[in-house]
Short mmCIF file of C-alpha atoms in Angstrom, two decimals:
data_model
loop_
_atom_site.label_atom_id
_atom_site.label_comp_id
_atom_site.label_asym_id
_atom_site.label_seq_id
_atom_site.Cartn_x
_atom_site.Cartn_y
_atom_site.Cartn_z
CA MET A 1 33.95 -8.93 -18.36
CA ASN A 2 32.93 -5.30 -18.02
CA GLY A 3 33.58 -4.35 -14.39
CA ALA A 4 31.77 -1.01 -14.44
CA ASP A 5 28.61 -2.51 -15.91
CA THR A 6 28.77 -5.42 -13.48
CA ALA A 7 29.05 -3.09 -10.50
CA PHE A 8 26.17 -0.99 -11.80
CA VAL A 9 23.88 -3.98 -12.30
CA LEU A 10 24.70 -5.47 -8.88
CA ILE A 11 23.89 -2.16 -7.20
CA SER A 12 20.73 -1.82 -9.28
CA ALA A 13 19.66 -5.31 -8.20
CA ALA A 14 20.00 -4.28 -4.57
CA LEU A 15 17.97 -1.12 -5.25
CA VAL A 16 15.20 -3.15 -6.89
CA MET A 17 15.18 -5.55 -3.96
CA LEU A 18 14.25 -2.63 -1.70
CA MET A 19 11.14 -1.98 -3.80
CA THR A 20 9.34 -5.07 -2.52
CA PRO A 21 9.48 -4.13 1.18
CA GLY A 22 8.81 -0.56 -0.01
CA LEU A 23 5.67 -1.82 -1.71
CA ALA A 24 4.78 -3.68 1.48
CA PHE A 25 4.78 -0.39 3.41
CA PHE A 26 3.03 1.48 0.60
CA TYR A 27 0.19 -1.04 0.68
CA GLY A 28 0.49 -1.74 4.42
CA GLY A 29 -0.32 1.85 5.35
CA MET A 30 -3.38 1.86 3.11
CA VAL A 31 -5.21 -1.00 4.80
CA ARG A 32 -7.00 -1.01 8.11
CA VAL A 33 -5.19 -1.81 11.36
CA LYS A 34 -6.54 -5.33 11.51
CA SER A 35 -4.79 -6.48 8.34
CA ALA A 36 -1.64 -4.35 8.25
CA LEU A 37 0.73 -7.26 8.94
CA ASN A 38 -0.94 -9.50 6.39
CA MET A 39 -0.40 -6.80 3.76
CA LEU A 40 3.31 -6.68 4.60
CA MET A 41 3.52 -10.46 4.58
CA MET A 42 1.91 -10.77 1.15
CA SER A 43 4.94 -8.93 -0.23
CA LEU A 44 7.52 -10.62 1.99
CA ILE A 45 6.38 -14.09 0.96
CA SER A 46 7.01 -13.17 -2.65
CA LEU A 47 10.63 -12.36 -1.77
CA ALA A 48 10.91 -15.79 -0.22
CA ILE A 49 9.05 -17.99 -2.69
CA VAL A 50 10.03 -16.40 -5.98
CA SER A 51 13.74 -16.31 -5.10
CA VAL A 52 13.68 -20.08 -4.70
CA VAL A 53 11.50 -20.73 -7.74
CA TRP A 54 13.71 -18.46 -9.83
CA VAL A 55 16.73 -20.70 -9.15
CA LEU A 56 14.82 -23.93 -9.64
CA TYR A 57 13.32 -23.15 -13.06
CA GLY A 58 12.32 -19.48 -13.37
CA TYR A 59 15.53 -18.18 -14.87
CA SER A 60 15.67 -21.03 -17.36
CA LEU A 61 12.04 -20.61 -18.49
CA THR A 62 12.57 -16.87 -18.92
CA PHE A 63 16.03 -16.59 -20.42
CA GLY A 64 16.79 -20.13 -21.61
CA ASP A 65 16.97 -20.71 -25.36
CA ASP A 66 13.55 -20.44 -26.97
CA ILE A 67 11.57 -23.64 -27.32
CA GLY A 68 9.83 -22.25 -30.41
CA GLY A 69 7.73 -19.32 -31.52
CA GLY A 70 9.25 -16.95 -29.00
CA LEU A 71 6.87 -18.21 -26.33
CA LEU A 72 9.01 -19.76 -23.58
CA GLY A 73 12.57 -20.59 -22.63
CA ASN A 74 13.82 -24.18 -22.35
CA LEU A 75 14.87 -26.05 -19.23
CA ASP A 76 18.60 -26.16 -19.94
CA HIS A 77 19.48 -23.99 -16.97
CA ILE A 78 17.32 -25.60 -14.26
CA GLY A 79 19.02 -24.97 -10.92
CA PHE A 80 21.48 -22.72 -12.79
CA LYS A 81 23.00 -25.77 -14.43
CA GLY A 82 25.85 -24.81 -16.71
CA ILE A 83 26.30 -21.33 -15.28
CA GLY A 84 29.44 -20.47 -13.35
CA VAL A 85 31.19 -17.37 -12.10
CA ASP A 86 32.86 -16.96 -15.48
CA THR A 87 29.66 -17.28 -17.53
CA LEU A 88 28.99 -13.90 -19.13
CA THR A 89 26.10 -12.38 -21.02
CA GLY A 90 26.80 -11.21 -24.56
CA GLY A 91 30.46 -12.10 -25.18
CA THR A 92 33.67 -11.23 -23.38
CA GLU A 93 32.58 -7.62 -22.68
CA GLY A 94 29.36 -8.72 -20.99
CA ILE A 95 28.44 -9.00 -17.32
CA PRO A 96 28.29 -12.20 -15.24
CA VAL A 97 25.06 -14.13 -15.76
CA PHE A 98 24.75 -14.23 -11.98
CA ALA A 99 24.55 -10.41 -11.88
CA PHE A 100 21.94 -10.34 -14.67
CA ALA A 101 19.96 -13.19 -13.09
CA LEU A 102 19.99 -11.48 -9.67
CA PHE A 103 18.69 -8.26 -11.21
CA GLN A 104 15.96 -10.06 -13.12
CA MET A 105 15.04 -12.10 -10.06
CA MET A 106 14.02 -8.90 -8.28
CA PHE A 107 11.56 -8.14 -11.10
CA ALA A 108 10.06 -11.61 -10.79
CA ILE A 109 9.64 -11.03 -7.04
CA LEU A 110 8.08 -7.57 -7.31
CA THR A 111 5.55 -8.34 -10.04
CA PRO A 112 3.37 -10.83 -8.14
CA ALA A 113 3.73 -8.73 -4.98
CA LEU A 114 2.18 -5.82 -6.88
CA MET A 115 -1.04 -7.80 -7.23
CA SER A 116 -1.46 -8.21 -3.48
CA GLY A 117 -2.94 -4.72 -3.05
CA ALA A 118 -6.00 -5.70 -5.02
CA LEU A 119 -6.74 -8.61 -2.69
CA ALA A 120 -6.11 -6.81 0.60
CA ASP A 121 -7.92 -7.89 3.76
CA ARG A 122 -9.71 -10.97 2.49
CA VAL A 123 -7.65 -13.88 1.15
CA LYS A 124 -6.12 -16.85 2.91
CA PHE A 125 -2.37 -16.45 3.23
CA SER A 126 -1.73 -20.04 2.15
CA ALA A 127 -3.89 -19.48 -0.92
CA TRP A 128 -1.96 -16.32 -1.79
CA ALA A 129 1.36 -18.18 -1.46
CA LEU A 130 0.10 -20.94 -3.76
CA PHE A 131 -1.39 -18.45 -6.23
CA ILE A 132 1.82 -16.46 -6.70
CA THR A 133 3.88 -19.64 -7.04
CA LEU A 134 1.62 -20.75 -9.88
CA TRP A 135 1.34 -17.23 -11.28
CA VAL A 136 5.05 -16.52 -11.69
CA SER A 137 5.51 -19.96 -13.21
CA VAL A 138 2.71 -19.83 -15.76
CA VAL A 139 2.19 -16.10 -16.34
CA TYR A 140 5.26 -14.08 -15.42
CA PHE A 141 8.08 -16.28 -16.75
CA PRO A 142 6.52 -16.70 -20.21
CA VAL A 143 5.55 -13.03 -20.55
CA ALA A 144 9.00 -11.87 -19.39
CA HIS A 145 10.44 -14.22 -22.02
CA TRP A 146 8.24 -12.65 -24.73
CA VAL A 147 9.43 -9.15 -23.83
CA TRP A 148 13.03 -9.42 -22.69
CA SER A 149 14.54 -12.58 -24.09
CA SER A 150 16.36 -11.83 -27.34
CA ASP A 151 14.28 -14.55 -29.04
CA GLY A 152 10.96 -13.62 -27.37
CA TRP A 153 8.18 -12.86 -29.85
CA LEU A 154 7.31 -9.35 -28.64
CA HIS A 155 11.01 -8.49 -28.52
CA SER A 156 11.42 -9.69 -32.10
CA LEU A 157 8.35 -7.70 -33.14
CA GLY A 158 10.05 -4.50 -31.95
CA VAL A 159 7.82 -3.66 -29.01
CA ILE A 160 9.52 -1.13 -26.73
CA ASP A 161 9.36 -2.17 -23.11
CA PHE A 162 12.53 -0.95 -21.54
CA ALA A 163 11.98 -1.88 -17.91
CA GLY A 164 8.65 -3.66 -17.75
CA GLY A 165 5.50 -1.74 -18.64
CA THR A 166 3.96 -4.84 -20.18
CA ALA A 167 5.77 -7.67 -18.39
CA VAL A 168 5.53 -6.10 -14.96
CA HIS A 169 2.78 -3.50 -14.66
CA ILE A 170 0.17 -4.45 -17.23
CA ASN A 171 0.77 -8.08 -16.35
CA ALA A 172 0.31 -7.50 -12.60
CA GLY A 173 -2.62 -5.11 -13.10
CA VAL A 174 -4.55 -7.55 -15.25
CA GLY A 175 -3.62 -10.52 -13.06
CA ALA A 176 -4.93 -8.60 -10.06
CA LEU A 177 -8.19 -7.81 -11.86
CA ALA A 178 -8.73 -11.47 -12.73
CA ALA A 179 -7.99 -12.59 -9.17
CA VAL A 180 -10.34 -9.97 -7.74
CA LEU A 181 -13.15 -11.16 -9.99
CA VAL A 182 -12.68 -14.70 -8.67
CA VAL A 183 -12.24 -13.77 -5.01
CA GLY A 184 -15.00 -11.16 -4.79
CA LYS A 185 -15.51 -7.97 -2.84
CA ARG A 186 -14.49 -7.22 0.71
CA ILE A 187 -17.31 -7.42 3.24
CA GLY A 188 -18.66 -3.88 3.47
CA PHE A 189 -17.28 -2.68 0.13
CA LYS A 190 -18.91 0.64 -0.84
CA LYS A 191 -20.66 0.64 2.54
CA ASP A 192 -18.12 0.78 5.34
CA PRO A 193 -15.36 3.38 5.41
CA MET A 194 -12.05 1.62 4.77
CA ARG A 195 -9.69 4.43 5.50
CA PRO A 196 -5.92 3.93 5.30
CA HIS A 197 -4.63 3.34 8.82
CA SER A 198 -1.29 5.15 8.32
CA LEU A 199 -0.60 7.62 5.55
CA PRO A 200 2.94 8.26 6.85
CA LEU A 201 3.64 4.57 6.23
CA VAL A 202 2.27 4.97 2.70
CA VAL A 203 4.65 7.86 2.06
CA LEU A 204 7.58 5.87 3.50
CA GLY A 205 6.72 3.01 1.16
CA MET A 206 6.40 5.37 -1.80
CA ALA A 207 9.82 6.85 -0.98
CA LEU A 208 11.44 3.41 -0.94
CA LEU A 209 9.73 2.55 -4.22
CA TRP A 210 10.89 5.78 -5.85
CA PHE A 211 14.46 5.22 -4.63
CA GLY A 212 14.54 1.61 -5.75
CA TRP A 213 12.95 2.47 -9.07
CA PHE A 214 16.16 4.18 -10.21
CA GLY A 215 17.73 0.73 -10.12
CA PHE A 216 14.66 -0.85 -11.71
CA ASN A 217 14.65 1.55 -14.65
CA ALA A 218 18.25 2.61 -15.19
CA GLY A 219 19.57 -0.85 -14.31
CA SER A 220 17.52 -2.32 -17.15
CA GLU A 221 20.09 -0.86 -19.56
CA LEU A 222 22.49 -3.44 -18.02
CA ALA A 223 25.30 -1.01 -18.69
CA ALA A 224 26.58 2.13 -17.02
CA ASP A 225 26.10 4.40 -20.01
CA GLY A 226 24.20 7.37 -21.41
CA THR A 227 20.95 5.49 -21.90
CA ALA A 228 20.99 4.44 -18.26
CA ALA A 229 21.58 8.06 -17.29
CA LEU A 230 18.71 9.29 -19.48
CA MET A 231 16.47 6.62 -17.98
CA ALA A 232 17.36 7.62 -14.43
CA PHE A 233 16.80 11.27 -15.32
CA ASN A 234 13.42 10.62 -16.93
CA THR A 235 12.40 8.46 -13.98
CA GLN A 236 12.74 11.48 -11.72
CA ILE A 237 11.02 13.84 -14.17
CA ALA A 238 8.00 11.69 -14.94
CA THR A 239 7.43 10.85 -11.29
CA ALA A 240 7.48 14.50 -10.30
CA ALA A 241 5.15 15.45 -13.14
CA ALA A 242 2.73 12.65 -12.29
CA MET A 243 2.53 13.81 -8.68
CA VAL A 244 1.61 17.27 -9.97
CA GLY A 245 -0.92 15.77 -12.39
CA TRP A 246 -2.63 13.65 -9.75
CA LEU A 247 -2.80 16.50 -7.23
CA ALA A 248 -4.15 18.94 -9.81
CA TYR A 249 -6.90 16.50 -10.80
CA GLU A 250 -7.76 15.90 -7.15
CA ARG A 251 -7.88 19.59 -6.29
CA ILE A 252 -10.28 20.26 -9.16
CA ARG A 253 -12.39 17.17 -8.64
CA HIS A 254 -12.41 16.74 -4.85
CA GLY A 255 -11.24 20.07 -3.47
CA ALA A 256 -8.07 18.96 -1.63
CA PHE A 257 -4.44 18.11 -2.28
CA THR A 258 -4.25 14.79 -0.45
CA THR A 259 -1.15 13.01 0.82
CA LEU A 260 -2.41 9.71 -0.52
CA GLY A 261 -2.86 11.43 -3.87
CA ALA A 262 0.73 12.70 -3.88
CA ALA A 263 2.08 9.22 -3.07
CA SER A 264 -0.22 7.54 -5.59
CA GLY A 265 0.64 10.05 -8.30
CA ALA A 266 4.34 9.38 -7.81
CA VAL A 267 3.82 5.65 -8.21
CA ALA A 268 1.64 6.17 -11.29
CA GLY A 269 4.45 8.23 -12.85
CA LEU A 270 7.05 5.58 -12.00
CA VAL A 271 4.86 2.95 -13.62
CA ALA A 272 4.26 4.96 -16.77
CA ILE A 273 7.90 5.89 -17.35
CA THR A 274 9.07 2.30 -16.87
CA PRO A 275 8.49 1.09 -20.45
CA SER A 276 9.20 4.40 -22.09
CA GLY A 277 11.89 6.35 -20.24
CA ALA A 278 14.87 5.26 -22.32
CA ASN A 279 13.21 6.31 -25.58
CA VAL A 280 11.73 9.72 -24.83
CA SER A 281 13.13 13.17 -24.18
CA PRO A 282 12.82 14.73 -20.72
CA PHE A 283 9.99 16.83 -22.16
CA GLY A 284 8.28 13.63 -23.29
CA ALA A 285 8.75 12.30 -19.76
CA ILE A 286 6.91 15.31 -18.33
CA LEU A 287 4.05 14.69 -20.74
CA ILE A 288 3.85 10.99 -19.89
CA GLY A 289 4.00 11.81 -16.18
CA VAL A 290 1.25 14.43 -16.18
CA VAL A 291 -1.07 12.27 -18.28
CA ALA A 292 -0.42 9.21 -16.10
CA GLY A 293 -1.01 11.18 -12.90
CA ALA A 294 -4.29 12.70 -13.99
CA VAL A 295 -5.69 9.64 -15.79
CA CYS A 296 -4.77 7.19 -13.01
CA SER A 297 -6.36 9.56 -10.49
CA TRP A 298 -9.55 9.33 -12.51
CA ALA A 299 -9.19 5.59 -13.11
CA VAL A 300 -9.12 4.62 -9.44
CA SER A 301 -12.77 5.66 -9.15
CA LEU A 302 -13.79 3.15 -11.83
CA LYS A 303 -14.01 0.34 -9.31
CA TYR A 304 -16.95 2.04 -7.61
CA LYS A 305 -18.74 2.51 -10.92
CA LEU A 306 -17.99 -0.95 -12.31
CA GLY A 307 -18.34 -2.75 -8.99
CA TYR A 308 -15.08 -4.74 -8.74
CA ASP A 309 -13.27 -4.40 -5.44
CA ASP A 310 -9.64 -3.72 -6.31
CA SER A 311 -8.86 -2.74 -2.71
CA LEU A 312 -5.75 -0.61 -3.21
CA ASP A 313 -6.17 0.26 -6.90
CA VAL A 314 -3.67 -2.04 -8.57
CA VAL A 315 -5.77 -1.82 -11.73
CA GLY A 316 -6.17 1.95 -11.57
CA VAL A 317 -2.47 2.59 -10.98
CA HIS A 318 -0.45 -0.29 -12.48
CA LEU A 319 -2.64 -1.44 -15.36
CA VAL A 320 -3.74 2.02 -16.44
CA GLY A 321 -0.30 3.57 -15.80
CA GLY A 322 1.41 0.71 -17.62
CA VAL A 323 -0.89 1.04 -20.62
CA ILE A 324 -0.34 4.81 -20.77
CA GLY A 325 3.45 4.45 -20.77
CA THR A 326 3.44 1.54 -23.19
CA LEU A 327 1.20 3.32 -25.71
CA LEU A 328 2.59 6.86 -25.38
CA VAL A 329 6.16 5.75 -26.08
CA GLY A 330 4.87 4.56 -29.44
CA LEU A 331 4.04 8.17 -30.28
CA LEU A 332 6.74 10.02 -28.37
CA ALA A 333 9.80 7.85 -28.98
CA THR A 334 12.84 9.74 -30.21
CA ASP A 335 15.47 8.60 -32.75
CA GLY A 336 12.86 8.27 -35.51
CA LEU A 337 11.13 5.39 -33.70
CA GLY A 338 7.91 7.19 -32.75
CA GLY A 339 4.90 7.12 -35.03
CA LEU A 340 1.73 5.24 -35.81
CA GLU A 341 3.57 2.08 -36.79
CA GLN A 342 5.36 1.89 -33.46
CA PHE A 343 2.11 2.81 -31.70
CA GLY A 344 0.52 -0.20 -33.38
CA LYS A 345 3.31 -2.49 -32.20
CA GLN A 346 2.96 -1.14 -28.66
CA ALA A 347 -0.78 -1.83 -28.78
CA VAL A 348 -0.13 -5.41 -29.91
CA GLY A 349 2.24 -5.83 -26.95
CA ALA A 350 -0.20 -4.37 -24.44
CA VAL A 351 -3.25 -6.25 -25.72
CA SER A 352 -1.54 -9.64 -26.04
CA VAL A 353 -0.15 -9.45 -22.49
CA MET A 354 -3.57 -8.34 -21.20
CA ALA A 355 -5.37 -11.18 -22.95
CA TYR A 356 -2.92 -13.90 -21.90
CA SER A 357 -2.50 -12.67 -18.36
CA PHE A 358 -6.22 -12.19 -17.76
CA VAL A 359 -7.27 -15.61 -18.98
CA VAL A 360 -4.49 -17.58 -17.30
CA SER A 361 -4.63 -15.60 -14.04
CA TRP A 362 -8.37 -16.18 -13.89
CA ILE A 363 -7.93 -19.92 -14.39
CA LEU A 364 -5.18 -20.08 -11.75
CA ALA A 365 -7.30 -18.18 -9.23
CA LYS A 366 -10.18 -20.58 -9.94
CA ILE A 367 -7.89 -23.56 -9.39
CA VAL A 368 -6.69 -22.19 -6.05
CA ASP A 369 -10.27 -21.43 -5.06
CA ALA A 370 -11.50 -24.90 -6.01
CA THR A 371 -8.70 -26.74 -4.21
CA ILE A 372 -7.65 -25.02 -0.98
CA GLY A 373 -10.11 -22.09 -1.14
CA PHE A 374 -8.87 -18.59 -1.94
CA ARG A 375 -11.03 -16.54 0.34
CA ALA A 376 -10.75 -16.06 4.08
CA SER A 377 -13.74 -17.11 6.16
CA GLU A 378 -16.24 -14.39 7.01
CA ASP A 379 -15.19 -14.48 10.67
CA ASP A 380 -11.50 -14.17 9.86
CA GLU A 381 -12.11 -11.31 7.46
CA THR A 382 -14.30 -9.42 9.90
CA SER A 383 -12.01 -9.83 12.88
CA GLY A 384 -8.89 -9.31 10.76
CA VAL A 385 -6.62 -11.63 8.80
CA ASP A 386 -3.59 -10.66 10.92
CA MET A 387 -4.78 -12.68 13.88
CA ALA A 388 -6.20 -15.46 11.72
CA TYR A 389 -3.08 -16.22 9.68
CA HIS A 390 -0.15 -14.67 11.48
CA ALA A 391 -1.18 -14.91 15.16
CA GLU A 392 0.06 -11.35 15.59
CA SER A 393 -1.32 -7.84 15.62
CA ALA A 394 0.50 -4.85 14.19
CA TYR A 395 -0.21 -2.50 17.06
CA ASP A 396 -1.13 -2.88 20.71
CA TYR A 397 -3.46 -0.03 21.60
CA SER A 398 -4.85 -1.49 24.79
CA ALA A 399 -4.29 0.77 27.76
CA VAL A 400 -5.68 -1.65 30.30
CA GLY A 401 -4.27 -5.08 31.00
CA GLY A 402 -3.00 -7.39 28.28
CA SER A 403 -3.38 -7.17 24.57
CA PRO A 404 -6.30 -7.24 22.14
CA ALA A 405 -6.04 -10.99 21.95
CA GLY A 406 -6.23 -11.24 25.71
CA ARG A 407 -2.97 -13.15 26.00
CA SER A 408 -2.50 -13.88 29.65
CA SER A 409 0.07 -16.65 29.63
CA VAL A 410 3.75 -15.93 29.33
CA ALA A 411 4.74 -19.58 29.57
CA ALA A 412 6.19 -19.89 26.09
CA PRO A 413 8.40 -16.77 26.13
CA THR A 414 9.67 -17.61 29.64
CA GLU A 415 10.59 -21.10 28.54
CA THR A 416 12.43 -19.79 25.52
CA LEU A 417 14.24 -17.28 27.66
CA ALA A 418 15.28 -19.98 30.11
CA THR A 419 16.58 -22.17 27.32
CA ALA A 420 18.51 -19.30 25.85
CA THR A 421 20.07 -18.49 29.21
CA ASN A 422 21.11 -22.09 29.77
CA LYS A 423 22.74 -22.24 26.38
CA LYS A 424 24.69 -19.14 27.20
CA VAL A 425 25.89 -20.62 30.48
CA ASP A 426 26.85 -23.89 28.79
CA ALA A 427 28.81 -22.06 26.17
CA MET B 1 -23.92 18.96 45.07
CA LYS B 2 -23.93 19.05 41.33
CA LEU B 3 -21.88 17.27 38.68
CA ILE B 4 -21.06 19.60 35.82
CA THR B 5 -20.20 17.77 32.62
CA ALA B 6 -18.83 19.52 29.55
CA VAL B 7 -18.21 17.83 26.21
CA VAL B 8 -16.15 20.34 24.24
CA LYS B 9 -13.49 20.82 21.59
CA PRO B 10 -10.12 19.37 22.70
CA HIS B 11 -8.14 22.53 21.97
CA ARG B 12 -10.21 24.54 24.47
CA LEU B 13 -9.01 22.42 27.40
CA ASP B 14 -6.30 24.85 28.54
CA GLU B 15 -8.64 27.84 28.57
CA ILE B 16 -11.29 25.92 30.47
CA LYS B 17 -8.76 24.62 32.99
CA GLU B 18 -7.47 28.15 33.62
CA ALA B 19 -10.97 29.54 33.96
CA LEU B 20 -11.88 26.83 36.47
CA GLN B 21 -8.71 27.48 38.49
CA THR B 22 -9.45 31.19 38.55
CA PHE B 23 -12.95 30.38 39.76
CA GLY B 24 -11.48 28.30 42.58
CA VAL B 25 -12.27 24.77 41.48
CA GLN B 26 -9.89 22.34 43.17
CA GLY B 27 -10.04 19.32 40.88
CA LEU B 28 -11.45 18.03 37.67
CA THR B 29 -11.54 14.89 35.55
CA VAL B 30 -10.80 14.92 31.82
CA THR B 31 -11.64 12.08 29.48
CA GLU B 32 -11.04 11.74 25.77
CA ALA B 33 -14.36 11.33 24.04
CA SER B 34 -15.85 11.35 20.58
CA GLY B 35 -19.23 12.23 19.27
CA TYR B 36 -21.24 14.47 17.04
CA GLY B 37 -23.91 17.09 17.24
CA ARG B 38 -25.97 18.74 14.58
CA GLN B 39 -23.02 19.28 12.25
CA ARG B 40 -22.49 15.49 11.82
CA GLY B 41 -18.69 15.32 11.71
CA HIS B 42 -16.57 16.03 8.65
CA THR B 43 -15.63 14.58 5.28
CA GLU B 44 -12.27 13.01 4.39
CA VAL B 45 -11.13 12.11 0.86
CA TYR B 46 -8.98 9.06 0.03
CA ARG B 47 -8.25 8.60 -3.68
CA GLY B 48 -11.52 10.30 -4.48
CA ALA B 49 -13.58 8.16 -2.10
CA GLU B 50 -15.28 10.45 0.37
CA TYR B 51 -15.83 9.24 3.92
CA THR B 52 -18.06 11.04 6.34
CA VAL B 53 -16.47 10.83 9.74
CA ASP B 54 -19.40 11.08 12.14
CA LEU B 55 -17.57 10.82 15.40
CA VAL B 56 -15.20 13.71 15.91
CA PRO B 57 -12.72 13.95 18.79
CA LYS B 58 -13.97 15.74 21.93
CA ILE B 59 -12.98 15.97 25.54
CA ARG B 60 -15.28 15.41 28.43
CA ILE B 61 -14.62 17.47 31.55
CA GLU B 62 -16.31 16.61 34.82
CA VAL B 63 -16.36 18.79 37.93
CA LEU B 64 -18.17 18.29 41.24
CA VAL B 65 -19.37 21.55 42.85
CA GLU B 66 -21.67 22.77 45.57
CA ASP B 67 -25.22 23.63 44.52
CA ASP B 68 -24.76 27.39 44.93
CA ASP B 69 -21.76 27.50 42.60
CA ALA B 70 -23.28 25.39 39.81
CA GLU B 71 -24.99 28.02 37.69
CA GLN B 72 -22.04 30.40 37.81
CA LEU B 73 -19.59 27.61 37.01
CA ILE B 74 -21.60 26.54 33.98
CA ASP B 75 -21.30 30.08 32.68
CA VAL B 76 -17.54 30.06 33.27
CA VAL B 77 -17.10 26.80 31.36
CA VAL B 78 -19.34 27.88 28.49
CA LYS B 79 -17.47 31.16 28.13
CA ALA B 80 -14.08 29.46 28.08
CA ALA B 81 -15.18 26.74 25.67
CA ARG B 82 -16.87 28.96 23.13
CA THR B 83 -15.27 29.59 19.73
CA GLY B 84 -18.53 30.58 18.05
CA LYS B 85 -18.11 27.92 15.40
CA ILE B 86 -20.18 24.82 14.91
CA GLY B 87 -19.20 21.86 17.11
CA ASP B 88 -18.39 23.82 20.28
CA GLY B 89 -20.14 21.21 22.42
CA LYS B 90 -22.53 21.01 25.39
CA VAL B 91 -22.43 21.61 29.11
CA TRP B 92 -24.94 20.19 31.59
CA SER B 93 -25.35 19.57 35.28
CA VAL B 94 -27.00 16.78 37.29
CA PRO B 95 -27.67 16.45 41.02
CA VAL B 96 -25.27 14.27 42.98
CA GLU B 97 -26.40 12.32 46.05
CA THR B 98 -23.09 12.03 47.76
CA ALA B 99 -19.34 12.14 47.28
CA VAL B 100 -16.59 10.57 49.36
CA ARG B 101 -12.89 11.48 49.48
CA VAL B 102 -11.23 8.09 49.27
CA ARG B 103 -8.15 9.00 51.33
CA THR B 104 -9.96 10.39 54.39
CA GLY B 105 -13.52 9.15 54.15
CA GLU B 106 -14.90 12.74 54.27
CA ARG B 107 -18.38 13.01 52.80
CA GLY B 108 -20.49 15.63 51.03
CA PRO B 109 -19.17 19.16 50.42
CA ASP B 110 -16.12 18.37 52.60
CA ALA B 111 -15.05 15.80 50.07
CA LEU B 112 -14.87 18.32 47.23
#
């Protein structure tokens, strides 16, 4: 076992874990007050559900031996059957499978959570939980197998996707688009102002994402080596360049350098460098970053022109950013890899994931809608999904008397308190 | 008696308060308010989507004065509140039938 690599991957896994709550804050600050908690919960539930599903069958479907054609893993490792503390990846110098599986689990958690921004404010929480359970099972696990399993078909084809431009960002962006088309627009879309309720929260979330992304990108090398270092370096460079690109576009187009633009630009750069960072020079990373920042900044306005309500621009940032990184690495890759041939392979990777993910995500969203109903009722959406599904509100602004919900009884808390006190006395 | 009401820019509060104290006004009431006049608020940009914010933050200052002081006091408030830029606000006065000091029960000008 390689101890240094193992330590590096375990730390990277912890860094990637932080990205999901980071995403929760990034999205949470962008919604209105009445659905801030729901936005956080849509990410948190992914941490809960996908962790369990990953153990049950997710790891096996993704990294089990191929069942044929490079399409899906087998079920040999259901419940981590046959894997112990001494099971290593890739021979005696590898890392424990548990370290690798923990790291990969964080990717499986983050990817469905990314989609939640598109559906902000208007879906039933139970429906979302069901949708992501189905989605990771039928969309994410197969696609991750295509890209990252040594016998996956895109991997065999030679598509470069170092840390998840296709499997994570294009996949989530397209899945979000399909779900949005099934669920429909928010009440008041294009009519009511839907201003972010807390830009500081957005910046906090962006910061956590950026921090965690070092683990996401560099950790994908699965070894503490020069490639990991280059990847970490390029992650910083592309992100910085994308922030500049987004802000420059905004200043020219809208006359201001906005905070939301700076945070969004950073995320667009992180997305775009994800597939490509290990195969481009730092100069290439600047190029990818600037292009991603400016193009994503333009792309987020498409929803108003085309009329789909991707609330927090999952399509504009993750799909577009993912496509930019996935395609540009085909041209900019170093070590003699870059060129039209590689560009063609990258396009095959991007298009096949888009096609599969769109069709299957659309069908899954339809199934959820037809069974338990995907969309919140009009009343719940108007008054806020926080109260409807979580029986909580994020902030209490009332200066007079109780709370917005008019809670007047304290019976339940008192009772709990009494019980707790008794227990203490008994002990 | 007159009730002078001023709806003005929040950052002028200190100047207005000082001017009123200099004039000899004993008390005043300040309320946070929002509204718009002819300039119709301002525009904010979020990822390229422009929102016109109609209602801009204001403060509402209310002062009770004797009839003879009203005109002069209006001038004092207007002078202190003015920045010369759009959105400076409005000041108006209305007649008041009576006023009572809650602590003592004094009525009319004695209650001021």
